[in-house]
């Protein structure tokens, strides 16, 4: 046997050498994909890495005040590849006095996340709750202007750093009415929600714009149907909405239900992405956590899951011990169940193989599904591939994050919006898979599919 010492660069030969070459190539490949899928410490062994293997994210709410807690940040940095500021982007935090904006705590979280390759969900631009006193006491056109200015200022400030915004939060009543919540924002006129979405789109054309709510998990509930009808209406009138967030705070009064998957897939069939945005479950039953993750994985347009805190002691409902880690930071049975679900996830099927039994409304016929996958990456650019299902005459809208620019496309006919960041790709007879090259210009955020419609 020939011994080799450090620094020996002679080529190896023979079976062991070939094995070494294969292992080295595999390591390089793994390193490349790990670099491209942010936060993927070791694929398959952490929540973020396993979700990334399925083309999803696994996120958590983060409180800026806890970033100095080493136990907390160790888990955060190891397990998660998406972050939502728990309170720091809310209206009272970002505009405590009218016209005077305060971004310090939010930026602390954004910087922590982005410097580690985690993506950021923005929460939230327009909400009846956690308004600063000056806004709480406003009404009418003054409030409408102040709300739109707030949306514009905050979304502009974080432009390019937030992949998805909860533009409007919790605008519907609980119970059986299906009505809008009676809030000072609602009293400015029923069109306040779409006005907020249009302002957000103008401010940050690259971000996905979501409507976010709770008690919208059960497909048969009036509130779920009311939100569904609003999203359907928005899509039909071209109001810029890209996604719906399901908070999914499950407890004994508002439990997980088996039609949750139907809810997710029915919204997705409207041509929006769906996201589980604030998951926690009273008592953290492993089977229920597993079901939620499996339901998301079963819907192609379910982008990912965010849990509302890391350890039980971090939860807004700490006494219900609803999270994946106990107060000492140890993994609970629910953690193992979620990881197993992520690792065993099946190929997404969307629309669902089991359609809603009694859909109160019929999804529009003009929708299709487009799934974006990463492909090759170079030092300055990367390729993405989009697979369309459900139509041959498709139109897919894709957005990149400034200062990224698309430099090349194939298997489709592209047009561009005025910003140059939003590409509308139409089928050109080359099949149902198109691709494009994005010049990163220092930003490696994955492009997002905004919509897929039948031409
Ligand atoms: O930071 C102050 C502290 O200085 C003060 O001593 C203390 C006294 O009450 O309050 C602290 O602020 C609290 C803040 O959380 C930070 O812990 C607020 O009182 C408290 O109201 C606030 O609660 C937040 C709640 O939203 C407010 O609506 C929760 O942390 C946050 O988890 C929760 O998140 C919401 C989502 O935004 C929307 N969906 C529901 C979800 C749960 O309510």
Short mmCIF file of C-alpha atoms and ligand atoms in Angstrom, two decimals:
data_model
loop_
_atom_site.label_atom_id
_atom_site.label_comp_id
_atom_site.label_asym_id
_atom_site.label_seq_id
_atom_site.Cartn_x
_atom_site.Cartn_y
_atom_site.Cartn_z
CA UNK A 1 0.00 0.00 0.00
CA UNK A 2 1.32 3.45 -0.91
CA UNK A 3 1.11 5.92 1.93
CA UNK A 4 0.20 9.50 1.03
CA UNK A 5 1.13 12.43 3.14
CA UNK A 6 -0.46 15.85 3.47
CA UNK A 7 0.39 17.98 0.44
CA UNK A 8 0.86 15.00 -1.87
CA UNK A 9 -0.90 16.06 -5.06
CA UNK A 10 -0.08 13.07 -7.23
CA UNK A 11 -3.18 11.67 -8.96
CA UNK A 12 -4.69 8.64 -7.29
CA UNK A 13 -5.49 5.50 -9.20
CA UNK A 14 -7.34 2.27 -8.36
CA UNK A 15 -10.72 1.53 -6.69
CA UNK A 16 -10.05 3.45 -3.46
CA UNK A 17 -9.07 6.49 -5.48
CA UNK A 18 -12.20 6.23 -7.58
CA UNK A 19 -14.27 5.95 -4.41
CA UNK A 20 -12.54 9.03 -3.08
CA UNK A 21 -13.30 10.92 -6.29
CA UNK A 22 -16.97 9.90 -6.13
CA UNK A 23 -17.16 10.93 -2.47
CA UNK A 24 -15.45 14.22 -3.21
CA UNK A 25 -17.86 14.90 -6.07
CA UNK A 26 -20.81 14.03 -3.83
CA UNK A 27 -19.46 16.33 -1.14
CA UNK A 28 -19.06 19.13 -3.69
CA UNK A 29 -22.60 18.57 -4.94
CA UNK A 30 -23.92 18.57 -1.39
CA UNK A 31 -21.98 21.72 -0.60
CA UNK A 32 -23.31 23.39 -3.74
CA UNK A 33 -26.92 22.55 -2.98
CA UNK A 34 -26.47 23.47 0.66
CA UNK A 35 -25.19 26.84 -0.45
CA UNK A 36 -28.16 27.27 -2.75
CA UNK A 37 -30.78 26.17 -0.24
CA UNK A 38 -30.14 28.62 2.58
CA UNK A 39 -30.14 27.34 6.11
CA UNK A 40 -29.68 23.72 5.10
CA UNK A 41 -27.16 22.67 7.72
CA UNK A 42 -27.37 18.97 6.99
CA UNK A 43 -30.09 17.73 4.66
CA UNK A 44 -32.70 15.51 6.19
CA UNK A 45 -31.68 16.02 9.82
CA UNK A 46 -33.10 19.46 10.55
CA UNK A 47 -36.51 20.97 9.86
CA UNK A 48 -35.21 23.57 7.41
CA UNK A 49 -32.99 21.15 5.51
CA UNK A 50 -35.72 18.55 5.17
CA UNK A 51 -38.27 21.13 4.08
CA UNK A 52 -35.81 22.53 1.53
CA UNK A 53 -35.43 19.06 0.03
CA UNK A 54 -39.16 19.24 -0.67
CA UNK A 55 -38.86 22.75 -2.12
CA UNK A 56 -40.45 24.29 1.01
CA UNK A 57 -39.32 26.26 4.00
CA UNK A 58 -39.74 25.58 7.69
CA UNK A 59 -39.87 28.77 9.69
CA UNK A 60 -40.47 30.19 13.12
CA UNK A 61 -41.62 33.42 14.70
CA UNK A 62 -38.67 35.22 16.26
CA UNK A 63 -38.61 37.85 19.00
CA UNK A 64 -35.71 40.31 18.80
CA UNK A 65 -35.40 40.32 22.58
CA UNK A 66 -34.51 36.62 22.53
CA UNK A 67 -31.65 36.86 20.04
CA UNK A 68 -29.23 37.29 22.95
CA UNK A 69 -30.31 33.90 24.38
CA UNK A 70 -27.74 31.36 23.19
CA UNK A 71 -30.01 28.35 23.68
CA UNK A 72 -32.67 30.06 21.55
CA UNK A 73 -30.34 31.12 18.72
CA UNK A 74 -28.62 27.72 18.63
CA UNK A 75 -31.96 26.09 17.83
CA UNK A 76 -33.01 28.90 15.50
CA UNK A 77 -29.81 28.76 13.46
CA UNK A 78 -29.74 24.97 13.33
CA UNK A 79 -33.35 24.14 12.53
CA UNK A 80 -35.07 26.92 10.61
CA UNK A 81 -34.65 28.50 7.17
CA UNK A 82 -37.41 31.09 7.40
CA UNK A 83 -38.18 33.70 10.03
CA UNK A 84 -41.20 35.87 10.86
CA UNK A 85 -40.70 38.76 13.29
CA UNK A 86 -43.30 38.05 16.00
CA UNK A 87 -44.10 41.68 16.87
CA UNK A 88 -41.32 43.86 15.49
CA UNK A 89 -42.84 44.68 12.07
CA UNK A 90 -46.30 45.48 13.40
CA UNK A 91 -47.69 48.98 13.11
CA UNK A 92 -47.09 50.00 16.73
CA UNK A 93 -43.45 48.88 16.43
CA UNK A 94 -42.62 50.40 13.05
CA UNK A 95 -44.56 53.69 13.21
CA UNK A 96 -44.95 54.50 16.92
CA UNK A 97 -45.61 58.15 16.11
CA UNK A 98 -47.25 59.18 12.86
CA UNK A 99 -44.65 59.68 10.16
CA UNK A 100 -41.78 58.61 12.44
CA UNK A 101 -40.64 55.15 11.55
CA UNK A 102 -38.66 52.84 13.76
CA UNK A 103 -37.06 49.76 12.24
CA UNK A 104 -34.31 48.81 14.70
CA UNK A 105 -35.80 45.65 16.23
CA UNK A 106 -37.17 44.44 12.88
CA UNK A 107 -33.80 44.99 11.20
CA UNK A 108 -32.10 43.05 13.97
CA UNK A 109 -34.20 40.02 13.07
CA UNK A 110 -33.94 40.55 9.31
CA UNK A 111 -30.17 40.85 9.52
CA UNK A 112 -29.85 37.81 11.76
CA UNK A 113 -31.92 35.77 9.33
CA UNK A 114 -30.54 36.96 6.02
CA UNK A 115 -26.91 36.79 7.10
CA UNK A 116 -27.52 33.09 7.77
CA UNK A 117 -29.39 32.46 4.52
CA UNK A 118 -32.85 32.32 6.08
CA UNK A 119 -35.72 34.01 4.28
CA UNK A 120 -38.01 36.51 6.01
CA UNK A 121 -41.81 36.70 6.10
CA UNK A 122 -43.05 40.20 6.87
CA UNK A 123 -45.85 40.47 9.45
CA UNK A 124 -47.93 42.63 9.16
CA UNK A 125 -48.67 45.88 7.27
CA UNK A 126 -52.38 46.52 7.96
CA UNK A 127 -54.22 45.16 11.00
CA UNK A 128 -56.94 46.33 13.36
CA UNK A 129 -54.78 45.24 16.33
CA UNK A 130 -51.47 46.50 17.70
CA UNK A 131 -52.07 49.90 16.17
CA UNK A 132 -50.22 52.76 17.84
CA UNK A 133 -52.49 55.15 19.80
CA UNK A 134 -52.36 57.81 17.07
CA UNK A 135 -53.78 55.37 14.52
CA UNK A 136 -56.34 53.84 16.88
CA UNK A 137 -57.95 57.24 17.27
CA UNK A 138 -58.09 57.99 13.53
CA UNK A 139 -60.93 57.41 11.10
CA UNK A 140 -62.17 58.10 7.60
CA UNK A 141 -59.97 59.42 4.81
CA UNK A 142 -57.22 60.45 7.23
CA UNK A 143 -56.93 56.87 8.48
CA UNK A 144 -57.08 55.49 4.93
CA UNK A 145 -54.20 57.75 3.88
CA UNK A 146 -52.21 56.96 7.00
CA UNK A 147 -52.70 53.21 6.50
CA UNK A 148 -51.63 53.38 2.85
CA UNK A 149 -48.63 55.51 3.74
CA UNK A 150 -47.66 52.98 6.39
CA UNK A 151 -47.91 50.10 3.91
CA UNK A 152 -45.85 52.04 1.37
CA UNK A 153 -43.15 53.15 3.77
CA UNK A 154 -42.59 49.83 5.50
CA UNK A 155 -42.74 47.69 2.36
CA UNK A 156 -40.37 50.10 0.62
CA UNK A 157 -37.96 50.07 3.54
CA UNK A 158 -37.69 46.27 3.46
CA UNK A 159 -37.95 45.99 -0.33
CA UNK A 160 -35.97 43.02 -1.57
CA UNK A 161 -35.45 41.61 1.94
CA UNK A 162 -38.87 40.14 2.63
CA UNK A 163 -40.03 37.25 0.44
CA UNK A 164 -43.67 37.43 1.52
CA UNK A 165 -45.72 40.05 3.36
CA UNK A 166 -48.83 39.53 5.41
CA UNK A 167 -50.27 42.67 3.86
CA UNK A 168 -53.58 42.45 5.69
CA UNK A 169 -54.17 40.46 8.87
CA UNK A 170 -57.40 39.16 10.42
CA UNK A 171 -59.94 41.29 8.57
CA UNK A 172 -62.90 38.91 8.98
CA UNK A 173 -65.27 38.22 11.87
CA UNK A 174 -65.33 34.93 13.72
CA UNK A 175 -68.57 32.98 13.89
CA UNK A 176 -71.17 32.34 11.26
CA UNK A 177 -71.68 35.78 9.73
CA UNK A 178 -68.90 35.63 7.13
CA UNK A 179 -68.72 39.40 7.50
CA UNK A 180 -65.76 41.70 7.58
CA UNK A 181 -64.52 42.56 11.07
CA UNK A 182 -65.91 45.89 12.22
CA UNK A 183 -62.67 47.86 12.69
CA UNK A 184 -61.56 51.41 12.15
CA UNK A 185 -59.89 50.24 8.92
CA UNK A 186 -63.06 48.54 7.68
CA UNK A 187 -65.03 51.70 8.37
CA UNK A 188 -62.83 53.58 5.88
CA UNK A 189 -64.59 51.60 3.12
CA UNK A 190 -64.86 47.98 2.00
CA UNK A 191 -62.07 48.45 -0.53
CA UNK A 192 -59.42 49.07 2.16
CA UNK A 193 -57.96 45.58 1.77
CA UNK A 194 -57.42 45.77 -1.97
CA UNK A 195 -56.07 49.32 -1.60
CA UNK A 196 -53.48 47.95 0.85
CA UNK A 197 -52.49 45.18 -1.57
CA UNK A 198 -52.07 47.61 -4.46
CA UNK A 199 -49.88 49.90 -2.33
CA UNK A 200 -47.75 46.96 -1.22
CA UNK A 201 -47.26 45.75 -4.80
CA UNK A 202 -46.11 49.18 -5.91
CA UNK A 203 -43.72 49.43 -2.96
CA UNK A 204 -42.15 45.98 -3.33
CA UNK A 205 -43.00 44.32 -6.65
CA UNK A 206 -40.79 41.32 -5.85
CA UNK A 207 -42.50 40.24 -2.63
CA UNK A 208 -45.37 37.78 -2.46
CA UNK A 209 -48.40 39.50 -1.01
CA UNK A 210 -50.51 37.45 1.40
CA UNK A 211 -53.80 37.75 3.24
CA UNK A 212 -53.37 36.16 6.70
CA UNK A 213 -56.03 35.00 9.19
CA UNK A 214 -56.95 32.52 11.94
CA UNK A 215 -59.97 30.21 12.23
CA UNK A 216 -59.87 29.76 8.49
CA UNK A 217 -58.66 26.15 8.65
CA UNK A 218 -62.01 24.36 8.58
CA UNK A 219 -63.30 24.33 5.02
CA UNK A 220 -66.94 24.31 6.11
CA UNK A 221 -66.70 27.39 8.34
CA UNK A 222 -68.29 30.65 7.23
CA UNK A 223 -65.11 32.60 7.89
CA UNK A 224 -63.08 30.27 5.65
CA UNK A 225 -65.64 30.65 2.89
CA UNK A 226 -65.75 34.41 3.27
CA UNK A 227 -61.97 34.68 2.85
CA UNK A 228 -62.11 32.23 -0.07
CA UNK A 229 -64.73 34.37 -1.80
CA UNK A 230 -62.67 37.51 -1.27
CA UNK A 231 -59.55 35.89 -2.75
CA UNK A 232 -61.55 34.56 -5.70
CA UNK A 233 -62.97 38.02 -6.28
CA UNK A 234 -59.50 39.59 -6.03
CA UNK A 235 -58.07 37.13 -8.54
CA UNK A 236 -60.93 37.74 -10.96
CA UNK A 237 -60.46 41.53 -10.79
CA UNK A 238 -56.67 41.56 -10.90
CA UNK A 239 -56.12 42.75 -7.32
CA UNK A 240 -52.47 41.83 -6.65
CA UNK A 241 -52.71 38.95 -4.17
CA UNK A 242 -50.22 36.05 -4.33
CA UNK A 243 -50.82 33.99 -1.23
CA UNK A 244 -53.04 33.20 1.73
CA UNK A 245 -51.64 32.59 5.20
CA UNK A 246 -53.37 30.15 7.53
CA UNK A 247 -52.32 30.98 11.07
CA UNK A 248 -53.42 27.57 12.37
CA UNK A 249 -53.43 28.21 16.10
CA UNK A 250 -55.03 24.91 17.06
CA UNK A 251 -56.45 24.26 20.52
CA UNK A 252 -59.31 22.45 22.19
CA UNK A 253 -61.80 25.16 21.18
CA UNK A 254 -60.48 25.44 17.63
CA UNK A 255 -59.03 22.04 16.78
CA UNK A 256 -57.28 20.74 13.68
CA UNK A 257 -59.80 19.17 11.31
CA UNK A 258 -59.28 16.55 8.65
CA UNK A 259 -60.63 18.85 5.93
CA UNK A 260 -57.63 21.16 6.46
CA UNK A 261 -55.98 19.73 3.35
CA UNK A 262 -59.15 20.48 1.38
CA UNK A 263 -58.98 24.06 2.60
CA UNK A 264 -55.35 24.46 1.51
CA UNK A 265 -55.89 22.85 -1.87
CA UNK A 266 -59.11 24.75 -2.56
CA UNK A 267 -57.44 28.09 -1.99
CA UNK A 268 -54.44 26.96 -4.07
CA UNK A 269 -56.82 26.14 -6.91
CA UNK A 270 -57.74 29.83 -7.03
CA UNK A 271 -54.20 30.50 -8.27
CA UNK A 272 -52.57 31.64 -5.02
CA UNK A 273 -49.86 30.10 -2.88
CA UNK A 274 -50.80 28.94 0.59
CA UNK A 275 -48.64 29.05 3.70
CA UNK A 276 -49.08 27.81 7.26
CA UNK A 277 -48.02 30.97 9.03
CA UNK A 278 -48.39 30.70 12.83
CA UNK A 279 -48.69 27.04 13.72
CA UNK A 280 -49.02 25.95 17.33
CA UNK A 281 -51.14 23.13 18.74
CA UNK A 282 -52.29 22.85 22.34
CA UNK A 283 -50.32 20.06 24.01
CA UNK A 284 -48.28 19.56 20.82
CA UNK A 285 -49.74 16.16 19.87
CA UNK A 286 -47.24 14.53 17.52
CA UNK A 287 -49.90 13.03 15.25
CA UNK A 288 -51.58 16.39 14.68
CA UNK A 289 -48.33 18.15 13.94
CA UNK A 290 -47.53 15.38 11.49
CA UNK A 291 -50.92 15.75 9.78
CA UNK A 292 -50.49 19.49 9.32
CA UNK A 293 -47.10 19.02 7.66
CA UNK A 294 -48.38 16.18 5.49
CA UNK A 295 -51.31 18.33 4.41
CA UNK A 296 -48.97 21.12 3.35
CA UNK A 297 -46.69 18.72 1.47
CA UNK A 298 -49.69 17.29 -0.36
CA UNK A 299 -50.50 20.67 -1.89
CA UNK A 300 -47.97 21.82 -4.47
CA UNK A 301 -48.64 25.49 -3.79
CA UNK A 302 -48.13 25.17 -0.04
CA UNK A 303 -44.77 26.91 0.26
CA UNK A 304 -43.95 26.09 3.85
CA UNK A 305 -44.83 26.01 7.52
CA UNK A 306 -43.98 28.54 10.22
CA UNK A 307 -44.36 27.65 13.90
CA UNK A 308 -45.23 30.53 16.22
CA UNK A 309 -42.16 30.32 18.43
CA UNK A 310 -39.32 27.92 19.16
CA UNK A 311 -39.59 26.67 22.77
CA UNK A 312 -42.79 26.36 24.78
CA UNK A 313 -41.54 29.19 26.98
CA UNK A 314 -41.36 31.44 23.90
CA UNK A 315 -45.02 30.90 23.01
CA UNK A 316 -47.79 33.48 23.39
CA UNK A 317 -49.67 30.49 24.81
CA UNK A 318 -46.83 29.06 26.92
CA UNK A 319 -49.17 27.31 29.36
CA UNK A 320 -50.53 25.18 26.50
CA UNK A 321 -47.00 23.88 25.70
CA UNK A 322 -47.88 24.02 22.00
CA UNK A 323 -44.46 24.06 20.30
CA UNK A 324 -41.80 21.63 19.04
CA UNK A 325 -39.16 22.26 21.73
CA UNK A 326 -39.68 22.21 25.50
CA UNK A 327 -38.70 25.16 27.63
CA UNK A 328 -35.16 23.79 27.99
CA UNK A 329 -34.81 23.62 24.23
CA UNK A 330 -35.09 19.85 23.95
CA UNK A 331 -36.88 18.28 21.00
CA UNK A 332 -40.36 17.00 21.79
CA UNK A 333 -42.14 14.04 20.18
CA UNK A 334 -43.88 16.52 17.89
CA UNK A 335 -40.48 17.56 16.53
CA UNK A 336 -39.68 13.97 15.53
CA UNK A 337 -43.10 13.65 13.91
CA UNK A 338 -42.63 16.82 11.88
CA UNK A 339 -39.15 15.80 10.75
CA UNK A 340 -40.43 12.37 9.73
CA UNK A 341 -43.29 13.93 7.81
CA UNK A 342 -40.91 16.25 5.99
CA UNK A 343 -38.57 13.38 5.12
CA UNK A 344 -41.31 11.02 3.98
CA UNK A 345 -43.27 13.66 2.11
CA UNK A 346 -44.80 12.48 -1.09
CA UNK A 347 -44.77 14.14 -4.48
CA UNK A 348 -47.08 17.13 -4.38
CA UNK A 349 -50.43 16.72 -6.03
CA UNK A 350 -52.36 19.88 -6.68
CA UNK A 351 -55.30 20.07 -7.25
CA UNK A 352 -56.01 17.37 -4.64
CA UNK A 353 -56.69 13.78 -5.58
CA UNK A 354 -59.63 13.90 -3.15
CA UNK A 355 -61.63 16.96 -4.15
CA UNK A 356 -63.82 18.76 -1.64
CA UNK A 357 -66.97 16.75 -1.02
CA UNK A 358 -69.30 19.73 -0.93
CA UNK A 359 -67.48 22.75 -2.28
CA UNK A 360 -69.81 25.68 -1.72
CA UNK A 361 -68.25 27.45 -4.67
CA UNK A 362 -66.53 26.22 -7.82
CA UNK A 363 -62.92 27.26 -8.43
CA UNK A 364 -62.39 29.07 -11.72
CA UNK A 365 -61.56 26.80 -14.66
CA UNK A 366 -58.68 29.01 -15.77
CA UNK A 367 -56.11 27.98 -13.19
CA UNK A 368 -53.04 25.81 -13.45
CA UNK A 369 -50.09 25.00 -11.22
CA UNK A 370 -46.50 26.11 -11.72
CA UNK A 371 -43.70 24.72 -9.55
CA UNK A 372 -40.30 26.40 -9.50
CA UNK A 373 -37.15 24.38 -8.88
CA UNK A 374 -33.56 25.48 -8.51
CA UNK A 375 -31.16 24.12 -11.07
CA UNK A 376 -27.56 25.12 -11.85
CA UNK A 377 -25.78 27.83 -9.89
CA UNK A 378 -22.64 29.73 -10.89
CA UNK A 379 -20.65 32.42 -9.10
CA UNK A 380 -22.76 35.28 -10.48
CA UNK A 381 -26.04 33.70 -11.64
CA UNK A 382 -28.35 30.73 -11.34
CA UNK A 383 -30.92 28.86 -13.38
CA UNK A 384 -34.47 28.05 -12.36
CA UNK A 385 -36.88 25.62 -13.96
CA UNK A 386 -40.66 25.97 -13.82
CA UNK A 387 -42.93 22.97 -14.41
CA UNK A 388 -46.54 23.71 -15.31
CA UNK A 389 -49.38 21.26 -14.81
CA UNK A 390 -53.07 21.54 -15.56
CA UNK A 391 -52.84 23.35 -18.90
CA UNK A 392 -50.89 23.55 -22.14
CA UNK A 393 -51.88 27.15 -22.92
CA UNK A 394 -50.43 28.63 -19.77
CA UNK A 395 -49.29 32.03 -18.61
CA UNK A 396 -46.99 32.07 -15.60
CA UNK A 397 -45.91 35.20 -13.74
CA UNK A 398 -42.55 35.00 -11.99
CA UNK A 399 -40.88 37.72 -9.89
CA UNK A 400 -37.21 38.10 -9.04
CA UNK A 401 -35.88 40.19 -6.18
CA UNK A 402 -34.11 43.45 -7.08
CA UNK A 403 -31.29 43.92 -7.89
CA UNK A 404 -31.57 40.49 -9.55
CA UNK A 405 -32.23 40.52 -13.29
CA UNK A 406 -33.30 37.74 -15.64
CA UNK A 407 -30.71 37.47 -18.41
CA UNK A 408 -31.95 34.53 -20.43
CA UNK A 409 -35.06 32.37 -20.85
CA UNK A 410 -36.01 29.23 -22.73
CA UNK A 411 -39.11 27.26 -23.72
CA UNK A 412 -41.52 30.20 -23.39
CA UNK A 413 -42.25 33.72 -24.58
CA UNK A 414 -41.49 36.34 -21.92
CA UNK A 415 -42.76 39.88 -21.43
CA UNK A 416 -41.80 42.21 -18.60
CA UNK A 417 -43.41 44.80 -16.36
CA UNK A 418 -41.97 48.29 -16.15
CA UNK A 419 -39.70 47.42 -13.19
CA UNK A 420 -38.09 44.59 -15.15
CA UNK A 421 -38.47 42.34 -12.10
CA UNK A 422 -41.73 40.65 -12.98
CA UNK A 423 -41.72 38.29 -15.96
CA UNK A 424 -44.88 37.03 -17.61
CA UNK A 425 -44.00 33.82 -19.45
CA UNK A 426 -46.41 32.41 -22.01
CA UNK A 427 -46.32 28.91 -23.49
CA UNK A 428 -44.89 28.81 -27.01
CA UNK A 429 -45.47 25.19 -27.91
CA UNK A 430 -42.19 23.98 -26.39
CA UNK A 431 -43.87 21.99 -23.67
CA UNK A 432 -44.72 22.51 -20.04
CA UNK A 433 -41.26 23.19 -18.62
CA UNK A 434 -39.59 26.54 -19.06
CA UNK A 435 -36.45 27.97 -17.59
CA UNK A 436 -34.56 31.16 -17.04
CA UNK A 437 -31.23 32.51 -15.84
CA UNK A 438 -31.13 35.12 -13.08
CA UNK A 439 -28.13 37.40 -12.58
CA UNK A 440 -27.88 37.46 -8.79
CA UNK A 441 -26.21 40.86 -8.43
CA UNK A 442 -25.41 39.82 -4.87
CA UNK A 443 -28.90 38.57 -3.98
CA UNK A 444 -29.55 34.84 -4.03
CA UNK A 445 -33.22 34.87 -3.07
CA UNK A 446 -35.17 32.26 -4.99
CA UNK A 447 -37.54 33.72 -7.64
CA UNK A 448 -41.21 33.28 -6.84
CA UNK A 449 -44.09 32.10 -8.99
CA UNK A 450 -46.88 34.64 -8.61
CA UNK A 451 -49.58 32.98 -10.66
CA UNK A 452 -50.41 30.40 -13.27
CA UNK A 453 -53.41 31.01 -15.49
CA UNK A 454 -54.82 29.40 -18.60
CA UNK A 455 -54.44 31.72 -21.58
O1 LIG B 1 -42.72 44.12 25.33
C1 LIG B 1 -43.71 44.45 26.32
C2 LIG B 1 -43.09 44.54 27.68
O2 LIG B 1 -42.17 45.59 27.72
C3 LIG B 1 -44.20 44.74 28.71
O3 LIG B 1 -43.67 44.71 29.99
C4 LIG B 1 -45.26 43.68 28.57
C5 LIG B 1 -46.42 43.91 29.53
O4 LIG B 1 -47.63 43.46 29.03
O5 LIG B 1 -45.76 43.67 27.28
C6 LIG B 1 -44.77 43.39 26.30
O6 LIG B 1 -45.38 43.42 25.03
C7 LIG B 1 -46.18 42.27 24.71
C8 LIG B 1 -45.67 41.70 23.41
O7 LIG B 1 -46.50 40.63 22.99
C9 LIG B 1 -44.24 41.18 23.52
O8 LIG B 1 -44.20 40.10 24.39
C10 LIG B 1 -47.61 42.73 24.54
O9 LIG B 1 -48.13 43.15 25.79
C11 LIG B 1 -48.45 41.60 24.01
O10 LIG B 1 -49.74 42.08 23.70
C12 LIG B 1 -47.83 41.04 22.74
O11 LIG B 1 -48.57 39.93 22.33
C13 LIG B 1 -48.41 39.55 21.00
C14 LIG B 1 -49.76 39.49 20.31
O12 LIG B 1 -49.60 39.03 18.99
C15 LIG B 1 -50.42 40.85 20.30
O13 LIG B 1 -51.58 40.83 19.52
C16 LIG B 1 -47.74 38.19 20.95
O14 LIG B 1 -46.41 38.30 21.42
C17 LIG B 1 -47.73 37.66 19.52
O15 LIG B 1 -47.31 36.32 19.53
C18 LIG B 1 -49.12 37.72 18.95
O16 LIG B 1 -49.05 37.29 17.63
C19 LIG B 1 -50.30 37.22 16.94
C20 LIG B 1 -50.03 37.47 15.49
O17 LIG B 1 -49.39 38.69 15.32
C21 LIG B 1 -51.32 37.43 14.69
N1 LIG B 1 -52.05 36.20 14.90
C22 LIG B 1 -52.29 35.89 16.29
C23 LIG B 1 -51.01 35.88 17.08
C24 LIG B 1 -51.27 35.46 18.49
O18 LIG B 1 -52.05 36.43 19.15
#
